XYZ file of C-alpha atoms in Angstrom:
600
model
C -18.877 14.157 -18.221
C -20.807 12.246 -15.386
C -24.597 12.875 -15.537
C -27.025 13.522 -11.925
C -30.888 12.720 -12.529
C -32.772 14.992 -10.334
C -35.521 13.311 -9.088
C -38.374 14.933 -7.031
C -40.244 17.918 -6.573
C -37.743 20.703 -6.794
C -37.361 23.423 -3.885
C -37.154 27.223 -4.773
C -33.989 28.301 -3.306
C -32.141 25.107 -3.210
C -28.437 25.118 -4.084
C -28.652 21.366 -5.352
C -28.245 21.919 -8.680
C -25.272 24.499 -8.528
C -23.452 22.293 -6.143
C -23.754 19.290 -8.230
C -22.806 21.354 -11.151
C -19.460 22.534 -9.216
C -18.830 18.836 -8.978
C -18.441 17.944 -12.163
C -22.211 16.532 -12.957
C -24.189 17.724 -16.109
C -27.580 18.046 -14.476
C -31.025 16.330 -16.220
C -34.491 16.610 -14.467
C -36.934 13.791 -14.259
C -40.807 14.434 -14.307
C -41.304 11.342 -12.067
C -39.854 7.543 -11.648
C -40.449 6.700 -15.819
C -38.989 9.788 -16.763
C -36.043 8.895 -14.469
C -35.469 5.581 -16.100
C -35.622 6.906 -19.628
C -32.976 9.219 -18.531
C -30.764 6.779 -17.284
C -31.231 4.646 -20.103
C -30.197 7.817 -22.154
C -26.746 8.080 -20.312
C -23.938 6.455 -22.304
C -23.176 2.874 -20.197
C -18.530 4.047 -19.420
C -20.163 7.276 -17.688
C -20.664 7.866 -14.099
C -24.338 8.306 -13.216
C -26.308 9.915 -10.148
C -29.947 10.083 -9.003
C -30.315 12.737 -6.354
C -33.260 14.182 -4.808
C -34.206 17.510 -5.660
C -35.226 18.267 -2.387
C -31.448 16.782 -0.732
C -30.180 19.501 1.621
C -26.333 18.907 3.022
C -22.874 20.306 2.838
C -21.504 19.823 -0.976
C -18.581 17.899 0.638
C -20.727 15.135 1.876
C -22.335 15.204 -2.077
C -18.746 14.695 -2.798
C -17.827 11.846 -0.963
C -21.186 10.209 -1.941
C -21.142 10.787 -5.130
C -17.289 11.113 -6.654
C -15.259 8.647 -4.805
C -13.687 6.646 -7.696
C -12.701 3.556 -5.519
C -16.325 1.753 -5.443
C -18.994 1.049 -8.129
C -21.969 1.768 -6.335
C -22.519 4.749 -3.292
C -25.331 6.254 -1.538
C -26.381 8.930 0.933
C -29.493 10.247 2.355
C -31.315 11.317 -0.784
C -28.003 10.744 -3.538
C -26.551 7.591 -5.212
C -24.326 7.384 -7.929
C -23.098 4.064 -9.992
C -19.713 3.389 -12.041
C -19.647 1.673 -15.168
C -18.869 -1.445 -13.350
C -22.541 -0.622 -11.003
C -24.948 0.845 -13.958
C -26.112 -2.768 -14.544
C -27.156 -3.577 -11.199
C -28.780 -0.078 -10.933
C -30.886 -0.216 -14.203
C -32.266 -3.546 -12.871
C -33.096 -1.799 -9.347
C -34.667 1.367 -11.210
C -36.654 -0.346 -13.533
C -38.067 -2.422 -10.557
C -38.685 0.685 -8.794
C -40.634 2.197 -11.428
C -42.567 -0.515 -11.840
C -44.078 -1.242 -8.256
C -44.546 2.885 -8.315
C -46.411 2.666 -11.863
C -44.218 5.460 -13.160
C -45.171 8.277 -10.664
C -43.133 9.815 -7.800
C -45.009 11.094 -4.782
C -44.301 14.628 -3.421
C -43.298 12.828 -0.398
C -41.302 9.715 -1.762
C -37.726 9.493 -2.457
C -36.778 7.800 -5.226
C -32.926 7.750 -4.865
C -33.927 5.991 -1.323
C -36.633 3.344 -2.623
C -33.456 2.324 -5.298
C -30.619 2.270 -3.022
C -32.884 0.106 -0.385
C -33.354 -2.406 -3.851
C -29.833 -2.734 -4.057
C -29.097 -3.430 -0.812
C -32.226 -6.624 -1.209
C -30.016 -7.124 -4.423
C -26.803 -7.531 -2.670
C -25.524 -5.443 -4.772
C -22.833 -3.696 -1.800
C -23.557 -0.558 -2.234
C -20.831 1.990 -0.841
C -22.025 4.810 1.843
C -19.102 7.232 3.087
C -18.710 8.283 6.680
C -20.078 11.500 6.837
C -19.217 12.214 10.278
C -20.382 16.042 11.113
C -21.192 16.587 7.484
C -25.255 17.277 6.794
C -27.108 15.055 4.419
C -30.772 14.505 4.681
C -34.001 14.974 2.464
C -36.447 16.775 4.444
C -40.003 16.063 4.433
C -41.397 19.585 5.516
C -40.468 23.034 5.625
C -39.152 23.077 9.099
C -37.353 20.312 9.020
C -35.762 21.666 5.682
C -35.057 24.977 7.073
C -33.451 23.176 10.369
C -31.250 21.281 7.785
C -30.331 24.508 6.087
C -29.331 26.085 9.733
C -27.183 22.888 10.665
C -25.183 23.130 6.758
C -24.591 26.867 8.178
C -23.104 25.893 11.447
C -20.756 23.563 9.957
C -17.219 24.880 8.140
C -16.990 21.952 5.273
C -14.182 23.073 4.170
C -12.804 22.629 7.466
C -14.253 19.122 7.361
C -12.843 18.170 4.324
C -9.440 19.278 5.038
C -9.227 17.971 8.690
C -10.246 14.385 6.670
C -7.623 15.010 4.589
C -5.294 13.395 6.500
C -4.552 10.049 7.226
C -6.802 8.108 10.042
C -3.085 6.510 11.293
C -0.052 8.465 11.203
C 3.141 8.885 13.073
C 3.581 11.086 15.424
C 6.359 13.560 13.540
C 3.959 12.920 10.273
C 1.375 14.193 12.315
C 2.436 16.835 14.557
C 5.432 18.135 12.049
C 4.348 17.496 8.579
C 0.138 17.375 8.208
C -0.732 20.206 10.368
C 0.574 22.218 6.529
C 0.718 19.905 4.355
C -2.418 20.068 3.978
C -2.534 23.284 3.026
C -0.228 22.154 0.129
C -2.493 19.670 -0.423
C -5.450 22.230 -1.055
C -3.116 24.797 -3.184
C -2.437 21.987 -5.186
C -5.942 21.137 -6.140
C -6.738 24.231 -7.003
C -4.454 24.265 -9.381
C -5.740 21.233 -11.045
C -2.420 19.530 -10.037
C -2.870 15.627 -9.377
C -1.333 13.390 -7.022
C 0.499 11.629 -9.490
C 1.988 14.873 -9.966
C 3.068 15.674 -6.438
C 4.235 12.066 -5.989
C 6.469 12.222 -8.928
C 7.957 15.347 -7.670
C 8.613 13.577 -4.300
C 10.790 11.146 -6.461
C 12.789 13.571 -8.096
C 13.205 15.784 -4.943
C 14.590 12.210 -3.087
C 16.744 11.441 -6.452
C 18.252 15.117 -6.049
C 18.460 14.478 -2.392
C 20.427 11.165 -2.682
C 22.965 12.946 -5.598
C 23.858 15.643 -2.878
C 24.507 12.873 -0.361
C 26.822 11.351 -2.990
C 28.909 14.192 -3.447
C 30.629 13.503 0.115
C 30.541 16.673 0.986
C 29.102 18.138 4.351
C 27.259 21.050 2.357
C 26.212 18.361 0.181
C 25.340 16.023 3.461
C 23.243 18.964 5.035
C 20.963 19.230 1.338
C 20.955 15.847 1.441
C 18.974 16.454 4.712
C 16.890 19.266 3.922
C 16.039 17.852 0.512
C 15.155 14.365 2.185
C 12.247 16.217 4.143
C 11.116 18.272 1.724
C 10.477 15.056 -0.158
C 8.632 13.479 2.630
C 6.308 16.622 2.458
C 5.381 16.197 -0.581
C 4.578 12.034 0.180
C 2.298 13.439 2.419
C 0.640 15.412 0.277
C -0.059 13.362 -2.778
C -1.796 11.076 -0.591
C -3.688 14.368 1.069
C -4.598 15.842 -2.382
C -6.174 12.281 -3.275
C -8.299 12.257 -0.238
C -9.345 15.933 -0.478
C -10.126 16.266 -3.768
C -11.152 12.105 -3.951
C -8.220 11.501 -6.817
C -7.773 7.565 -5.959
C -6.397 5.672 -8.751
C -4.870 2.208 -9.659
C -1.951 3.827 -10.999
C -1.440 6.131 -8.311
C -1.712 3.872 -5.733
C 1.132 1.903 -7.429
C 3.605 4.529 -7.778
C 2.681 5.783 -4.635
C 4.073 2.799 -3.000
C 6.640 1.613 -5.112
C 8.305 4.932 -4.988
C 8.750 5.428 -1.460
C 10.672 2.267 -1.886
C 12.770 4.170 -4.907
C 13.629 6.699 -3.221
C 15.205 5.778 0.463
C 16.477 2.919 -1.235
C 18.015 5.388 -3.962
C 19.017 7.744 -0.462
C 20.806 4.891 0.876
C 23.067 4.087 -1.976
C 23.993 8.264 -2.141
C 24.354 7.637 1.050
C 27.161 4.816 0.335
C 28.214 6.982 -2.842
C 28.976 9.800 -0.533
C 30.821 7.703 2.042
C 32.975 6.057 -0.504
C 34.557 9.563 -1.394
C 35.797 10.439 1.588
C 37.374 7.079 1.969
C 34.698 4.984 3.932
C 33.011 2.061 2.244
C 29.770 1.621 3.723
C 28.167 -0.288 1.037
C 27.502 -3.110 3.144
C 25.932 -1.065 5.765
C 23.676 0.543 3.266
C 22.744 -2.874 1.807
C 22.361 -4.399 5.070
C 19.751 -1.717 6.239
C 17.518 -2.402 2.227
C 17.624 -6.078 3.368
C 16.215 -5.510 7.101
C 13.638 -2.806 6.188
C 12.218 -5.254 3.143
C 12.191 -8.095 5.586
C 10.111 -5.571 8.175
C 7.394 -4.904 4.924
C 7.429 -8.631 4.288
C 6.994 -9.390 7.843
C 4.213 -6.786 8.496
C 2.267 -8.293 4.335
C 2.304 -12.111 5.433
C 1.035 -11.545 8.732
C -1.400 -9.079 7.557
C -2.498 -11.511 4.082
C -2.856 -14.663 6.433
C -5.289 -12.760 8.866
C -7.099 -10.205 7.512
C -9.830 -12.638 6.548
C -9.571 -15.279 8.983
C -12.388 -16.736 10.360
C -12.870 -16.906 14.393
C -9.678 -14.585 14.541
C -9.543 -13.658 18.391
C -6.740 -13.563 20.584
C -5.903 -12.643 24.494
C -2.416 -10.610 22.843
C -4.493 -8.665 19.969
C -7.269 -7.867 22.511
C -4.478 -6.341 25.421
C -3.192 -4.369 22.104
C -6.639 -3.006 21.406
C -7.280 -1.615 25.261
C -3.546 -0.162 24.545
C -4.591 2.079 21.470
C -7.524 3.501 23.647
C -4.986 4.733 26.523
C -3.461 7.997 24.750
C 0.182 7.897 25.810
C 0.960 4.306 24.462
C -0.739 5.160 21.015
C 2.060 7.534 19.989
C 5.060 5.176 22.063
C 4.049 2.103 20.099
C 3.497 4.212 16.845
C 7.470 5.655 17.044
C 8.859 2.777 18.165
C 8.451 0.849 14.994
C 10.385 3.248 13.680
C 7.597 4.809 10.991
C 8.171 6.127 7.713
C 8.075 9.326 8.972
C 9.938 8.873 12.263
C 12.809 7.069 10.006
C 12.985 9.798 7.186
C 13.555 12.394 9.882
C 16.120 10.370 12.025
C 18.010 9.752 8.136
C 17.983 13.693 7.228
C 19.192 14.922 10.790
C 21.849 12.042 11.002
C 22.891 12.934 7.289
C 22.855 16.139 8.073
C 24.794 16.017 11.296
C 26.998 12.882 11.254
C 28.499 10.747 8.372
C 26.697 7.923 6.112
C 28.303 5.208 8.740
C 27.039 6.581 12.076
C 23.301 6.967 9.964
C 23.506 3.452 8.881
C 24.428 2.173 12.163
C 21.765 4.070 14.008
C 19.030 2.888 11.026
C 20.147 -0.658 11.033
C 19.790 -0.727 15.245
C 16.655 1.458 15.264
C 15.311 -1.192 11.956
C 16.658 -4.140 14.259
C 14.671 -2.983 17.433
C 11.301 -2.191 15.628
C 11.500 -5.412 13.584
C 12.476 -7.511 16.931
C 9.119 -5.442 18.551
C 6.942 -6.606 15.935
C 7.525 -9.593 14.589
C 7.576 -11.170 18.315
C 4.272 -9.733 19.055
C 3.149 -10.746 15.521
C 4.479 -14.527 16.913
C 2.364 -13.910 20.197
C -0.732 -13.159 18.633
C -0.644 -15.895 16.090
C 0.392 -18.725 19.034
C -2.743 -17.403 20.775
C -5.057 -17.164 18.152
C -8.020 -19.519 17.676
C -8.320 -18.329 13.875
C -9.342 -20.421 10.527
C -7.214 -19.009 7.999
C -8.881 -19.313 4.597
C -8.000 -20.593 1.002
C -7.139 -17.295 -0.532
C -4.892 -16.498 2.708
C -2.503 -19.876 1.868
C -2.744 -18.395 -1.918
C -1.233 -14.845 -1.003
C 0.839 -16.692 1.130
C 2.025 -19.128 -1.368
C 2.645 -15.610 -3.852
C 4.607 -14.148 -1.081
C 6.916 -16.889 -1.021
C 7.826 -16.128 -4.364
C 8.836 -20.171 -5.152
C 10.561 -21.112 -8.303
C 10.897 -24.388 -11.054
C 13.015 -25.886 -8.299
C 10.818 -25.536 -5.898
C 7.760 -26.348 -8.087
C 9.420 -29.982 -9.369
C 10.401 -30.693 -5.679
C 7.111 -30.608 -4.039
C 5.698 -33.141 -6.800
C 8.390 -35.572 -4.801
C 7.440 -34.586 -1.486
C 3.816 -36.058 -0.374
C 2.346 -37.113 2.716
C 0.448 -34.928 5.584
C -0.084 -31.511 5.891
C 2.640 -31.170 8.924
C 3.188 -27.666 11.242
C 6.560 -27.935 10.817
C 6.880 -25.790 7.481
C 7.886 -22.479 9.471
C 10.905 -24.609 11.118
C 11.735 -25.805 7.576
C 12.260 -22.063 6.367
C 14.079 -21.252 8.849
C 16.432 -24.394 9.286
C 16.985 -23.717 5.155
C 17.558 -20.009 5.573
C 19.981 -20.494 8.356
C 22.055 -23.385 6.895
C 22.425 -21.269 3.633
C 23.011 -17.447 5.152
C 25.358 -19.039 8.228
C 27.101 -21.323 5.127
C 27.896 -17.930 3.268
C 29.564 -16.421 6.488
C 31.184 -19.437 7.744
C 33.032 -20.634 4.327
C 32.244 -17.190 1.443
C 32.659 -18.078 -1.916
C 32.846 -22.017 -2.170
C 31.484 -25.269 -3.443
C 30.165 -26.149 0.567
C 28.110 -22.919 0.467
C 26.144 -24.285 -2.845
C 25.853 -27.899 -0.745
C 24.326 -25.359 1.653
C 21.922 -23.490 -1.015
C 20.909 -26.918 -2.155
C 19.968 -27.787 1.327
C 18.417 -24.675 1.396
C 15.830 -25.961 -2.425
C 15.051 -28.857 -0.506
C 13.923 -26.628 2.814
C 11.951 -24.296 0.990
C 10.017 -27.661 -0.960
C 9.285 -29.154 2.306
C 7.547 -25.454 3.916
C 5.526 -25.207 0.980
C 4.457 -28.450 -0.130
C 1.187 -27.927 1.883
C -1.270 -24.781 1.791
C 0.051 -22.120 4.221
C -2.578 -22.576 6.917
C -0.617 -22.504 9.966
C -0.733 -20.435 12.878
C 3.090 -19.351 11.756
C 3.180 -19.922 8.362
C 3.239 -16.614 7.672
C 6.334 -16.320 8.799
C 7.765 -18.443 5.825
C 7.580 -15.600 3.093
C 10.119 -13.075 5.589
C 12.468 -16.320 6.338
C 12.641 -16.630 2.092
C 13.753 -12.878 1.919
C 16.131 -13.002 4.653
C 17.676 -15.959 3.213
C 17.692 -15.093 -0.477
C 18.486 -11.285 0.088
C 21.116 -12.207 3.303
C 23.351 -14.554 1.052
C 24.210 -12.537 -1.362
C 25.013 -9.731 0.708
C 27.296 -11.788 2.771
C 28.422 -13.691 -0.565
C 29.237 -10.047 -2.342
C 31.244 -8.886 0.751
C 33.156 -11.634 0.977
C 34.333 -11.382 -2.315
C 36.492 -8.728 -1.104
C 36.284 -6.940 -4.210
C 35.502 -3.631 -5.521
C 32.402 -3.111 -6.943
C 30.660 -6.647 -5.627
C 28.675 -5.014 -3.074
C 27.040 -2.235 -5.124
C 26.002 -4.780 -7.626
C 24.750 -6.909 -5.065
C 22.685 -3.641 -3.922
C 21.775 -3.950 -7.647
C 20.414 -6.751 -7.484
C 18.308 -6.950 -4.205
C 16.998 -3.661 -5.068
C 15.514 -5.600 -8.510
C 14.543 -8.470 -6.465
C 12.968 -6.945 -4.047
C 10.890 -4.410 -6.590
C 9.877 -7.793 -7.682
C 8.736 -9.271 -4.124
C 6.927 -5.412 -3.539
C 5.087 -5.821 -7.013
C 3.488 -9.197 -5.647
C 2.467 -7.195 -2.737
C 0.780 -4.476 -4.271
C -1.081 -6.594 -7.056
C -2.525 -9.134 -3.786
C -3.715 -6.232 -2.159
C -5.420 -4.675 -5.395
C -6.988 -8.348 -5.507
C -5.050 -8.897 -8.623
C -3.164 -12.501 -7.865
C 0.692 -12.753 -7.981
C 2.600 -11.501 -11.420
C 2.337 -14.278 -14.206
C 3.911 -17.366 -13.434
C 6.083 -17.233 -16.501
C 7.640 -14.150 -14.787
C 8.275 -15.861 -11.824
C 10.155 -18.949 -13.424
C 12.015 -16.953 -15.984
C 13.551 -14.796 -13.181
C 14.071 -18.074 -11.375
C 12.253 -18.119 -8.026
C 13.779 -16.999 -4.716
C 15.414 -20.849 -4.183
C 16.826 -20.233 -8.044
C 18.353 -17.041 -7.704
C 19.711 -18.087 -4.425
C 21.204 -20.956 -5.337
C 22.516 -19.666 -8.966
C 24.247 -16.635 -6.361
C 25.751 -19.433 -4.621
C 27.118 -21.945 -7.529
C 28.278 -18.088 -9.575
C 30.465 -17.343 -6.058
C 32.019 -20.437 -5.821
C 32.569 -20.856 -9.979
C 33.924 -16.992 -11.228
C 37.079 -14.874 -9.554
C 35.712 -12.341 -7.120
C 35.774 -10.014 -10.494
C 34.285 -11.964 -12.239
C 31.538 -12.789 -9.755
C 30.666 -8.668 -9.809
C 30.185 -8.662 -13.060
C 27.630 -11.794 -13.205
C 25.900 -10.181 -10.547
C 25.727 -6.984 -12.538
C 24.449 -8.677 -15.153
C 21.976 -10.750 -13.260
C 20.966 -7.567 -11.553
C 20.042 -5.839 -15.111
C 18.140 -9.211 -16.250
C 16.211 -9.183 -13.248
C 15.347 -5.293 -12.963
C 14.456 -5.360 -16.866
C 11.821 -7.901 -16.991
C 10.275 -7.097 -13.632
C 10.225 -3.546 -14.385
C 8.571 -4.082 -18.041
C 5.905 -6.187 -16.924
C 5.005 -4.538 -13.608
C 4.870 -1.070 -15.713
C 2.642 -2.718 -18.602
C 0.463 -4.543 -15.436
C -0.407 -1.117 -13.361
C -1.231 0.561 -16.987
C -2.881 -1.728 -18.128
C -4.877 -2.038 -14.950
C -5.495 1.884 -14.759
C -6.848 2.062 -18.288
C -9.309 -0.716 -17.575
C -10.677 1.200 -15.140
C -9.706 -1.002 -11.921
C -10.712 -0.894 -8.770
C -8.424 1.478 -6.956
C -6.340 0.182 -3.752
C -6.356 3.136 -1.273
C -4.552 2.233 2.480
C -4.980 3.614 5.374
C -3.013 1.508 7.711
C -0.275 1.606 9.322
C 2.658 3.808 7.653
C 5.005 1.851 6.105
């Protein structure tokens, strides 16, 4: 159980200690700024700590986002800091000092939460402090002051507070205007209930499972639960993340499967989707794996862009500032929010469509709405980079270099290739991905396209030889996907075989759990998966060119089952060690990874 240190000359009347009680806190008093420390020194060093004044009046919510958030190791507001495991060293140093320069007494008027928060901050020590917004928190120095305070917590609805920040700072318009205004609500049910958000966001899976096993029956009953089931899915999405930001539930873990399974399930969806289609006579496999491969590209587009400029140095441009001015003018905010075709927006076209149509006409209107939104922001993303004046840092070209996902091949290659750093690397990957995708279509299944994929090695050696620096070079991670995840889609339907292209939607749904993984470990500040990973699965220029040389060496039947198999390999070892990475990483008590940008 975390422990508060009440500090201060305590208040008849005050509600301090109750509300810090209804938090979760066992409560200790300290005589004065000795008594303080001894306490602290008393608390076991894995517990959460706090040092609150006794005389702190404010709205229990703002106590709450001071004082629980699990995502930081140190946090303060007016009158109230707490410290993590991770932050009780850095806080027994400031205490100690604090006691010291006050010779172990606390002055009716001093605040000694206050005098140790300001020591941190001389420390460096970053100490957290939540935006409180409306939300009261203050430690009054006289009576009416204090009884102001008191009238201002009365004024103010917390609960109204909390639940209004419930929801997500950037949404979509259907998320917001059809989904928030009660999930919510949910959201609040479920946490009194003592329900998690793990909880909520494994029930989304299985709801989107069920979802895509009605849309494979074929049927139009099944099509229209498909539909239903598909949205009452997305509800739920909503309100894991909801229930972690009202009740402050952030965790490593839960980040992860937050993410990775609203890949699971609309790339599950899409295959019932195919499933369903193939039973009344239609296949539509293609379509299905055609839309996985253009809405992983999108992610990888919007990562690499966002990796190779979130901590750029001098990072202005004419293009992001005419972007800016466009979010303040209320109109455009929601147009440019639908039009790349949202998680929300997208679920909602996919269930009506389902619902409505057949699997071909939703494919065809997801692959042109996909097209459209990636076309939107990938040439903006191209605008703003060509008029940026930005210094892109180290640890930029190293998520970049993750991103790219390069194998052995790759690795050996660039020990060959020296000489200048040269802006040409972007070209490169997309010269490479072009010879070996427009190979596959042109000549399927033969020894030219594996001249092609070897062309493609030596391309992908030549963009990364150098660190990824470039104004575009973040455009070399999406050009890898597009090539690796494009040839064997056009390499499985030109098999002309059954069964080829739902092992090839096998296997980029393996690879690209893979490519997502990376993701989510850079942004958790946890580097790329272990390079032994990486090589034993082969690299994107491996797996590409082992697709190409297995096409033009096996019978189409063959060639299904190798990339059944390869799909299998590839889904069993990434799975294994991403699962025993993200535990492992919860139980050690990592930092969580919490986003609140854009919807994916």
């Amino acid at each position: 159980m975390p422990t508060a240190i009440l500090t201060g000359s305590p208040v008849p009347g005050s509600s301090i200690e109750g509300d810090l009680r209804s938090l979760g806190f066992d409560v200790l008093t300290a005589s004065d700024a000795g008594d303080a420390e001894a306490l602290l020194a008393a608390v076991p060093g894995d517990q959460r700590v706090a040092v609150v004044d006794a005389r702190f009046v404010g709205h229990e919510h703002a106590l709450r986002l001071g004082l629980t958030d699990p995502r930081f190791p140190l946090a303060a507001i007016p009158g109230a800091l707490t410290a993590q495991p991770a932050g009780r060293q850095a806080l027994t140093r400031a205490m100690a000092r604090e006691n010291s320069a006050s010779g172990g007494t606390l002055l009716a008027v001093d605040s000694l939460a206050d005098r140790v928060v300001a020591a941190l901050d001389a420390d460096g020590a970053g100490v957290h402090r939540p935006e409180l917004g409306s939300l009261v928190a203050q430690v009054p120095a006289d009576p009416q002051t204090r009884n102001e305070a008191r009238q201002a917590v009365a004024a103010l609805d917390d609960e109204a507070v909390r639940l209004k920040s419930a929801v997500k700072a950037r949404d979509g318009f259907f998320t917001t205007y059809f989904i928030s205004p009660y999930s919510r609500y949910i959201a609040r049910w479920c946490a009194r209930r003592g329900l998690t958000p793990n909880q909520v966001t494994t029930a989304s899976l299985i709801t989107a499972l069920i979802a895509a096993g009605c849309a494979a029956t074929g049927t139009r009953g099944g099509f229209v639960a498909a539909g239903v089931l598909l949205i009452a899915s997305f509800v739920l999405d909503c309100t894991d993340g909801q229930l972690a930001r009202y009740s402050l539930q952030y965790s490593t873990l839960g980040a992860w499967l937050d993410a990775t399974f609203d890949r699971a399930k609309e790339y599950a969806y899409y295959a019932g989707l195919a499933l369903g289609a193939a039973r009344g006579g239609d296949d539509v496999w293609a379509l299905a794996l055609g839309a996985m491969v253009l809405q992983t590209c999108r992610h990888v587009v919007d990562f690499s862009f966002n990796e190779a400029n979130h901590d750029a140095t001098a990072n202005t441009s004419p293009t992001a500032a005419l972007s800016d001015k466009l979010d303040s003018v209320g109109w455009t905010v929601w147009v440019r929010r639908m039009i790349v075709l949202p998680i929300g927006e997208r679920w909602a076209m996919i269930a009506v469509l389902t619902a409505a149509t057949t699997p071909r006409i939703t494919f065809y209107a997801l692959l042109v709405g996909c097209a459209f939104a990636a076309t939107y922001t990938t040439a903006g993303r191209v605008l703003r980079s060509l008029t940026r004046k930005a210094r892109r840092t180290d640890r930029a070209a190293q998520a970049l270099a993750d991103l790219a996902d390069s194998g052995p091949l790759t690795e050996a290659l660039v020990r060959l290739l020296p000489g200048r750093p040269r802006p040409t690397a972007p070209l490169s990957a997309a010269v490479g991905a072009v010879l070996v995708t427009l190979g596959a279509w042109m000549w399927g299944p033969s020894w030219w396209v594996v001249l092609m994929a070897g062309a493609y090695v030596l391309a992908c050696a030549e963009a990364v030889t150098h660190p990824l620096k470039g104004a575009l070079d973040w455009l070399i991670p999406p050009l890898f996907r597009a090539a690796e995840y494009g040839t064997v889609l056009i390499l499985a339907a030109r098999a002309d075989v059954d069964g080829a292209l739902p092992a090839a939607f096998g296997l980029v749904a393996a690879v690209a759990y893979h490519h997502y993984d990376t993701v989510y470990r850079i942004r958790g500040d946890a580097g790329a998966p272990p390079a032994w990973l990486v090589r034993t699965v082969g690299g994107q220029e491996g797996r590409t060119l082992l697709v190409a040389v297995l096409a033009a060496l096996l019978t189409a039947s063959q060639f299904t089952v190798a990339l059944t198999v390869l799909a299998v390999a590839v889904a069993v070892l990434v799975l294994l060690e991403s699962i025993r990475f993200w535990v492992a990483a919860h139980k050690g008590g990592a930092p969580a990874v919490h986003d609140e940008g854009e919807p994916a």
